[in-house]
Short mmCIF file of C-alpha atoms in Angstrom, two decimals:
data_model
loop_
_atom_site.label_atom_id
_atom_site.label_comp_id
_atom_site.label_asym_id
_atom_site.label_seq_id
_atom_site.Cartn_x
_atom_site.Cartn_y
_atom_site.Cartn_z
CA ALA A 1 14.94 -44.38 207.59
CA TYR A 2 13.16 -45.18 204.33
CA ALA A 3 16.42 -45.02 202.35
CA ILE A 4 18.19 -47.29 204.84
CA ASP A 5 15.42 -49.89 204.73
CA ARG A 6 15.10 -49.75 200.96
CA LEU A 7 18.85 -50.10 200.35
CA ALA A 8 19.20 -52.87 202.93
CA HIS A 9 16.54 -54.81 201.04
CA ALA A 10 18.06 -54.09 197.61
CA LEU A 11 21.56 -55.16 198.73
CA THR A 12 20.57 -58.22 200.80
CA ALA A 13 21.93 -60.73 198.29
CA VAL A 14 25.35 -59.04 198.18
CA ARG A 15 25.63 -57.77 201.75
CA ASP A 16 28.68 -59.92 202.53
CA HIS A 17 30.64 -57.96 199.90
CA VAL A 18 29.52 -54.47 200.98
CA ARG A 19 31.72 -52.44 203.32
CA LYS A 20 29.90 -49.13 203.31
CA VAL A 21 26.85 -47.44 201.81
CA THR A 22 26.55 -43.66 201.61
CA VAL A 23 23.34 -41.91 200.54
CA TYR A 24 23.12 -38.33 199.32
CA LEU A 25 19.68 -36.74 198.94
CA SER A 26 19.05 -33.36 197.35
CA ASP A 27 16.23 -31.17 196.09
CA GLU A 28 17.62 -29.38 193.05
CA ASN A 29 14.79 -26.96 192.26
CA GLY A 30 13.57 -26.21 195.76
CA PRO A 31 9.90 -25.23 195.88
CA ARG A 32 9.52 -25.06 192.09
CA GLY A 33 8.80 -28.80 191.95
CA GLY A 34 9.21 -31.21 189.09
CA GLU A 35 11.44 -34.28 188.85
CA ASP A 36 14.07 -32.58 190.96
CA LYS A 37 14.61 -34.93 193.89
CA ARG A 38 17.95 -36.67 193.53
CA CYS A 39 19.33 -39.70 195.32
CA ARG A 40 22.97 -40.66 194.83
CA VAL A 41 24.17 -43.90 196.40
CA ALA A 42 27.82 -44.88 196.80
CA VAL A 43 28.45 -48.52 197.70
CA THR A 44 32.00 -49.45 198.71
CA LEU A 45 32.69 -53.11 198.06
CA ASP A 46 35.05 -55.39 199.94
CA THR A 47 37.55 -54.85 197.11
CA GLY A 48 37.60 -51.15 198.00
CA ARG A 49 36.03 -50.28 194.67
CA PRO A 50 33.12 -47.85 194.90
CA VAL A 51 29.95 -48.24 192.85
CA VAL A 52 27.99 -45.01 192.43
CA VAL A 53 24.45 -44.77 191.06
CA GLU A 54 21.99 -41.93 190.87
CA SER A 55 18.27 -41.54 190.34
CA ARG A 56 15.91 -38.59 190.07
CA GLY A 57 12.21 -38.44 190.74
CA ALA A 58 9.28 -36.22 191.59
CA SER A 59 9.42 -37.46 195.20
CA VAL A 60 12.20 -38.45 197.56
CA THR A 61 10.82 -41.98 197.85
CA GLY A 62 10.71 -42.29 194.06
CA ALA A 63 14.33 -41.18 193.77
CA VAL A 64 15.39 -43.55 196.58
CA ASP A 65 13.50 -46.47 194.99
CA GLY A 66 15.21 -45.90 191.65
CA ALA A 67 18.67 -45.57 193.18
CA ALA A 68 18.18 -48.64 195.39
CA ASP A 69 17.05 -50.77 192.44
CA ARG A 70 20.00 -49.60 190.33
CA ALA A 71 22.48 -50.08 193.18
CA GLY A 72 21.35 -53.67 193.70
CA LYS A 73 21.67 -54.48 189.99
CA VAL A 74 24.99 -52.70 189.42
CA VAL A 75 26.65 -54.16 192.52
CA HIS A 76 25.44 -57.65 191.59
CA GLU A 77 26.82 -57.23 188.06
CA GLU A 78 30.13 -55.90 189.38
CA LEU A 79 30.53 -58.87 191.73
CA HIS A 80 29.53 -61.31 188.99
CA ARG A 81 32.30 -59.91 186.76
CA ARG A 82 34.85 -60.69 189.47
#
């Protein structure tokens, strides 16, 4: 739910151009800890072109925050180039 809310907020300005958003979360080191939480976000635009960003953090929320921020920026830049 946190990832959905965070990405919805980050992509608000470009939502009319977004067809689909897919979020992949993983814990790469298991119980060993560290900056091992990964969030990969794939945003499919109305052109059919996917934009994929990734972020890692010590917590799931940190990884989601980083990926959401990057997704918003990269999608905005991609649409601006069009």
